[in-house]
Short mmCIF file of C-alpha atoms in Angstrom, two decimals:
data_model
loop_
_atom_site.label_atom_id
_atom_site.label_comp_id
_atom_site.label_asym_id
_atom_site.label_seq_id
_atom_site.Cartn_x
_atom_site.Cartn_y
_atom_site.Cartn_z
CA MET A 1 -20.40 7.63 19.57
CA TRP A 2 -17.71 10.16 18.37
CA LYS A 3 -15.99 12.60 20.55
CA PRO A 4 -13.11 14.92 20.26
CA LEU A 5 -9.59 13.37 19.59
CA SER A 6 -6.01 14.38 19.97
CA ALA A 7 -3.95 15.31 16.93
CA ILE A 8 -2.15 12.09 16.89
CA ASP A 9 -5.36 10.03 17.25
CA ARG A 10 -6.99 12.19 14.39
CA ARG A 11 -4.12 11.42 12.19
CA VAL A 12 -4.00 7.56 13.04
CA ALA A 13 -7.90 7.32 12.28
CA GLY A 14 -7.48 9.21 9.10
CA VAL A 15 -4.71 6.88 7.70
CA LEU A 16 -6.81 3.83 8.52
CA VAL A 17 -9.69 5.16 6.76
CA GLU A 18 -7.52 6.45 3.74
CA LYS A 19 -5.61 3.25 3.35
CA ALA A 20 -8.83 0.96 3.59
CA LYS A 21 -10.10 2.98 0.62
CA THR A 22 -7.16 3.64 -1.52
CA THR A 23 -4.95 0.40 -0.89
CA PRO A 24 -7.59 -2.24 0.14
CA GLU A 25 -5.26 -5.06 -0.67
CA GLN A 26 -2.88 -3.92 2.15
CA TYR A 27 -5.81 -3.31 4.75
CA PRO A 28 -5.98 -3.85 7.58
CA LEU A 29 -2.76 -2.29 8.56
CA THR A 30 0.20 -3.01 11.04
CA VAL A 31 1.74 -0.54 13.31
CA ASN A 32 4.57 0.00 11.09
CA ALA A 33 2.27 0.49 8.08
CA ILE A 34 0.29 3.15 10.09
CA VAL A 35 3.40 5.02 11.03
CA THR A 36 4.56 5.15 7.40
CA GLY A 37 1.12 6.62 6.51
CA ALA A 38 1.04 8.94 9.32
CA ASN A 39 4.41 10.41 8.33
CA GLN A 40 3.91 10.74 4.68
CA LYS A 41 5.19 14.09 3.18
CA SER A 42 2.12 14.35 0.80
CA ASN A 43 -1.43 14.58 1.54
CA ARG A 44 -0.84 15.53 5.27
CA TYR A 45 -0.90 18.73 7.28
CA PRO A 46 0.70 19.28 9.59
CA GLN A 47 3.67 17.09 9.00
CA MET A 48 4.32 14.68 11.63
CA GLU A 49 7.30 12.37 12.90
CA LEU A 50 5.45 9.79 14.87
CA ASP A 51 7.23 6.34 16.01
CA ALA A 52 5.73 2.95 16.61
CA ASP A 53 5.23 3.79 20.28
CA ASP A 54 3.08 7.04 19.57
CA VAL A 55 0.90 4.92 17.07
CA ALA A 56 0.65 2.07 19.58
CA GLU A 57 -0.73 4.36 22.27
CA SER A 58 -2.98 6.04 19.91
CA LEU A 59 -4.36 2.74 18.70
CA ASP A 60 -5.07 1.75 22.41
CA ARG A 61 -6.90 5.06 22.97
CA LEU A 62 -8.98 4.64 19.75
CA ARG A 63 -9.65 1.05 20.62
CA SER A 64 -10.96 2.13 24.01
CA LEU A 65 -13.32 4.55 22.19
CA GLY A 66 -14.66 1.90 19.80
CA ALA A 67 -13.11 3.68 16.78
CA VAL A 68 -10.54 1.03 15.86
CA THR A 69 -10.43 -2.85 16.29
CA GLU A 70 -7.49 -5.23 16.53
CA VAL A 71 -7.38 -8.08 14.12
CA GLN A 72 -5.06 -11.19 13.79
CA GLY A 73 -2.95 -10.80 10.54
CA ASN A 74 -0.88 -13.49 8.73
CA GLY A 75 1.30 -15.20 11.18
CA ARG A 76 1.51 -13.40 14.49
CA THR A 77 1.29 -10.00 13.37
CA LEU A 78 -1.41 -7.85 14.85
CA LYS A 79 -3.32 -5.48 12.45
CA TYR A 80 -5.86 -2.82 12.96
CA ARG A 81 -9.10 -1.89 11.37
CA HIS A 82 -11.21 1.37 11.66
CA MET A 83 -14.67 1.43 12.93
CA MET A 84 -15.40 4.93 11.65
CA TYR A 85 -18.59 4.25 9.86
CA GLU A 86 -20.27 3.16 13.08
CA TRP A 87 -18.21 5.48 15.28
CA LEU A 88 -19.01 8.61 13.25
CA GLY A 89 -22.46 7.53 12.00
CA VAL A 90 -21.69 8.27 8.22
CA GLU A 91 -22.22 6.94 4.92
CA LYS A 92 -19.46 5.93 2.33
CA VAL A 93 -18.52 9.25 0.71
CA GLU A 94 -19.07 11.21 4.04
CA LEU A 95 -16.31 9.21 5.54
CA SER A 96 -13.88 10.03 2.57
CA VAL A 97 -14.64 13.59 3.27
CA MET A 98 -14.12 13.28 6.94
CA ALA A 99 -10.95 11.37 6.34
CA GLU A 100 -9.51 14.22 4.11
CA LEU A 101 -10.34 16.64 7.01
CA LEU A 102 -8.63 14.63 9.54
CA LEU A 103 -5.59 14.18 7.41
CA ARG A 104 -5.32 17.80 6.47
CA GLY A 105 -7.35 19.93 8.63
CA ALA A 106 -8.96 23.29 7.41
CA GLN A 107 -9.68 23.30 3.50
CA THR A 108 -11.70 25.12 0.95
CA GLU A 109 -14.62 23.24 -0.46
CA GLY A 110 -12.68 23.03 -3.82
CA GLU A 111 -9.56 21.57 -2.29
CA LEU A 112 -11.84 19.03 -0.29
CA ARG A 113 -13.73 17.94 -3.25
CA GLY A 114 -10.51 17.25 -5.32
CA ARG A 115 -8.73 15.47 -2.43
CA ALA A 116 -11.73 13.36 -1.16
CA ALA A 117 -12.30 12.17 -4.79
CA ARG A 118 -9.14 10.18 -4.50
CA MET A 119 -11.27 7.75 -2.29
CA ASP A 120 -14.72 7.93 -3.73
CA PRO A 121 -15.89 9.82 -6.80
CA ILE A 122 -17.35 13.35 -6.10
CA ALA A 123 -18.23 14.89 -9.47
CA ASP A 124 -18.26 18.50 -8.67
CA LEU A 125 -19.01 21.05 -5.91
CA ALA A 126 -22.60 20.63 -6.53
CA ALA A 127 -22.28 16.97 -5.63
CA LEU A 128 -20.10 17.86 -2.58
CA ARG A 129 -22.41 20.20 -0.84
CA PRO A 130 -25.22 17.62 0.10
CA ILE A 131 -22.65 15.66 1.66
CA LEU A 132 -21.28 18.70 3.63
CA ASN A 133 -24.86 19.66 4.53
CA ALA A 134 -25.34 16.11 5.99
CA LEU A 135 -22.05 16.31 7.91
CA THR A 136 -22.98 19.64 9.33
CA ALA A 137 -26.50 18.37 10.62
CA LYS A 138 -24.50 15.63 12.29
CA GLY A 139 -22.26 18.19 13.97
CA LEU A 140 -19.04 16.64 12.34
CA ILE A 141 -17.92 19.65 10.40
CA GLN A 142 -17.71 23.55 10.99
CA SER A 143 -17.38 26.61 8.81
CA LEU A 144 -14.41 28.79 9.59
CA THR A 145 -15.29 31.51 6.84
CA PRO A 146 -18.61 32.74 5.38
CA GLN A 147 -20.31 30.82 2.95
CA GLY A 148 -19.44 31.47 -0.72
CA ARG A 149 -16.50 30.87 -2.95
CA GLY A 150 -13.44 30.21 -0.88
CA HIS A 151 -15.48 28.94 1.80
CA VAL A 152 -13.22 27.16 4.37
CA LEU A 153 -14.37 24.44 6.72
CA THR A 154 -12.94 21.76 8.82
CA HIS A 155 -13.94 18.83 10.99
CA ALA A 156 -15.38 19.11 14.44
CA LEU A 157 -13.20 16.57 16.26
CA TYR A 158 -10.66 19.04 17.63
CA GLN A 159 -10.12 19.30 21.38
CA PRO A 160 -12.06 22.27 22.62
CA GLN A 161 -8.96 24.47 23.05
CA GLU A 162 -7.79 23.60 19.55
CA SER A 163 -11.24 24.29 17.98
CA GLU A 164 -11.46 27.71 19.89
CA LYS A 165 -7.84 28.71 18.60
CA LEU A 166 -8.62 27.86 15.19
CA ARG A 167 -11.85 29.90 15.24
CA ARG A 168 -9.96 32.91 16.80
CA ASP A 169 -7.20 32.61 14.23
CA PHE A 170 -9.46 32.67 11.24
CA ALA A 171 -11.77 35.30 12.79
CA GLY A 172 -8.71 37.65 13.61
CA HIS A 173 -7.19 37.09 10.05
CA THR A 174 -10.41 37.93 8.40
CA ALA A 175 -11.01 40.89 10.41
CA ALA A 176 -7.42 42.24 9.89
CA ALA A 177 -7.67 41.75 6.12
CA SER A 178 -11.17 43.58 5.93
CA GLN A 179 -9.67 46.65 7.87
CA SER A 180 -6.71 46.77 5.47
CA GLY A 181 -8.82 46.20 2.37
CA GLU A 182 -6.24 43.51 1.32
CA PRO A 183 -7.43 40.10 0.11
CA VAL A 184 -8.21 37.38 2.48
CA VAL A 185 -5.49 34.84 2.26
CA ILE A 186 -6.24 31.39 3.83
CA ARG A 187 -3.19 29.39 5.35
CA PRO A 188 -2.07 26.58 3.06
CA THR A 189 -3.44 23.19 4.07
CA ALA A 190 -0.58 21.14 2.54
CA HIS A 191 3.14 21.50 1.90
CA ASP A 192 2.80 20.81 -1.85
CA ALA A 193 2.44 23.55 -4.29
CA ALA A 194 0.09 21.65 -6.22
CA ALA A 195 -2.50 22.14 -3.23
CA ALA A 196 -1.99 25.95 -3.14
CA PRO A 197 -5.31 27.82 -3.91
CA SER A 198 -5.53 29.73 -7.04
CA PRO A 199 -5.19 33.60 -6.81
CA ALA A 200 -8.51 33.74 -8.58
CA ASP A 201 -10.26 31.70 -5.82
CA THR A 202 -8.91 34.07 -3.28
CA PRO A 203 -11.86 36.14 -1.91
CA ARG A 204 -11.48 39.96 -1.20
CA ALA A 205 -12.88 41.09 2.32
CA PRO A 206 -16.35 42.52 2.02
CA THR A 207 -16.64 46.38 2.24
CA GLN A 208 -19.37 48.38 3.81
CA GLY A 209 -21.49 45.11 4.28
CA GLY A 210 -21.37 44.43 0.48
CA PRO A 211 -20.79 40.92 -0.95
CA ILE A 212 -17.36 39.45 -1.35
CA GLU A 213 -15.73 40.45 -4.52
CA ARG A 214 -12.89 38.87 -6.41
CA PRO A 215 -10.07 40.72 -8.29
CA ALA A 216 -10.88 40.71 -12.15
CA ALA A 217 -8.38 40.77 -14.89
CA THR A 218 -8.53 44.51 -16.37
CA HIS A 219 -6.22 43.93 -19.37
CA PRO A 220 -6.01 41.11 -21.84
CA ALA A 221 -2.28 40.53 -20.72
CA ALA A 222 -3.58 39.88 -17.27
CA ALA A 223 -6.01 37.27 -18.42
CA VAL A 224 -3.26 35.43 -20.54
CA ALA A 225 -0.96 35.59 -17.35
CA GLU A 226 -3.74 34.13 -15.18
CA ALA A 227 -4.45 31.23 -17.67
CA ALA A 228 -0.66 30.62 -17.90
CA GLU A 229 -0.41 30.37 -14.16
CA ALA A 230 -3.56 28.06 -13.98
CA VAL A 231 -1.95 25.65 -16.50
CA GLY A 232 1.44 25.87 -14.55
CA ARG A 233 -0.62 25.00 -11.45
CA GLU A 234 -2.39 22.04 -13.25
CA ILE A 235 1.07 20.69 -14.50
CA ALA A 236 2.46 20.86 -11.01
CA ALA A 237 -0.47 19.05 -9.72
CA LEU A 238 -0.17 16.25 -12.12
CA ARG A 239 3.55 16.08 -11.38
CA ALA A 240 2.89 15.81 -7.78
CA GLU A 241 0.32 13.00 -8.41
CA VAL A 242 2.74 11.10 -10.58
CA ALA A 243 5.60 11.43 -7.94
CA GLN A 244 3.01 10.17 -5.35
CA LEU A 245 2.25 7.20 -7.58
CA ARG A 246 5.73 6.40 -7.93
CA ARG A 247 6.31 6.47 -4.15
CA ASP A 248 3.27 4.23 -3.92
CA LEU A 249 4.54 1.66 -6.30
CA GLU A 250 7.92 1.56 -4.58
CA GLU A 251 6.37 1.05 -1.26
CA LEU A 252 4.18 -1.78 -2.98
CA ALA A 253 7.21 -3.29 -4.37
CA GLU A 254 9.10 -3.12 -1.04
CA ARG A 255 6.14 -4.85 0.82
CA GLN A 256 5.97 -7.56 -1.97
CA ARG A 257 9.75 -8.31 -1.46
CA ARG A 258 9.36 -8.43 2.35
CA ASN A 259 6.32 -10.90 1.86
CA GLU A 260 8.36 -12.93 -0.53
CA ASP A 261 11.06 -13.17 1.99
CA ASP A 262 8.62 -14.08 4.84
CA LEU A 263 7.26 -16.81 2.68
CA HIS A 264 10.62 -18.20 1.82
CA GLU A 265 11.51 -18.22 5.52
CA MET A 266 8.25 -19.98 6.31
CA LYS A 267 8.89 -22.58 3.57
CA ASN A 268 12.45 -23.19 5.14
CA ALA A 269 11.01 -23.52 8.69
CA LEU A 270 8.51 -26.15 7.39
CA GLY A 271 11.18 -28.04 5.54
CA GLY A 272 9.79 -27.11 1.99
#
C-alpha cells in the first residue's frame, strides 16, 4: 500500500510510530503533540519548524493514503493513530527501523541499530541484518554506500527527485574521496555530537579495486588517544540521553498539569 511521501509527511508518520512505541500512555496524539514531536531538537534530521496547519494538512494527506486514522479523544479533542504496520506491510521491529529512518534519514547500520533499539530491542548488528534484508526484499530501504563496515542506508519513501539527488550526492562524495585518497566521510545524520560516527568507523576509499581499509593506530599513544576519544563519545552519548529524559519528564509533568486543570474545569462545569 505504501508510496513515496513528502518530507513533512515522513516526519509526521515517523513521530506517530515513535511515540506509540516510546510513550504509549500518551498515544494516540493530538495535532499539537505531533507538532511538538516533529520539531524536537533531538532524534531528528533535518530540524523542522512545523506549525499546526502544516501538521493538519499532512494528516489529511496521510489519512487519504490509509497511513493514518482519526480517533475521538477525551472530550472533543481529535487524536491520530498510525496504520503503518498495514500500510508498509512490516513486522514490529521492522517498523522501529523504518521509523528511525523516517525521522533521521540516511544512517550507518551501527547508528540505526542503536537508535531503533530505543523502541524495540535489537541486540547487535547480527540481529539487525536479517531485519534489513527483509526490508530490502520489500523495497522499503536502499543502500547508499557499498556493503561492509560503515555501510550507509536509508528508506525508500523519498519522492523520486529526492531519492535521485541523495544517490548522486553519495556517489559524487564517494568518487571524490576515492580520487583524493582521503577517508570517506558521511554527512552527520543528527545535530547532537553523541550521534557522530567514530573515526575508527570511517572507511577509507578502496584503491586499485582492493577492499575498503581502515586507518590503524601505528603507535601506542595513538591507541590510547583513540580509547580516550571513544570514552568521551560514550560519555557525551549518555549525557545526551539524560538530557533527553529530563526533557521528556518535563513534558510529561506539563501534560499532567494540563490534564489536572482540564479535570478541575470539568468538575466545576458539572457542579462537582
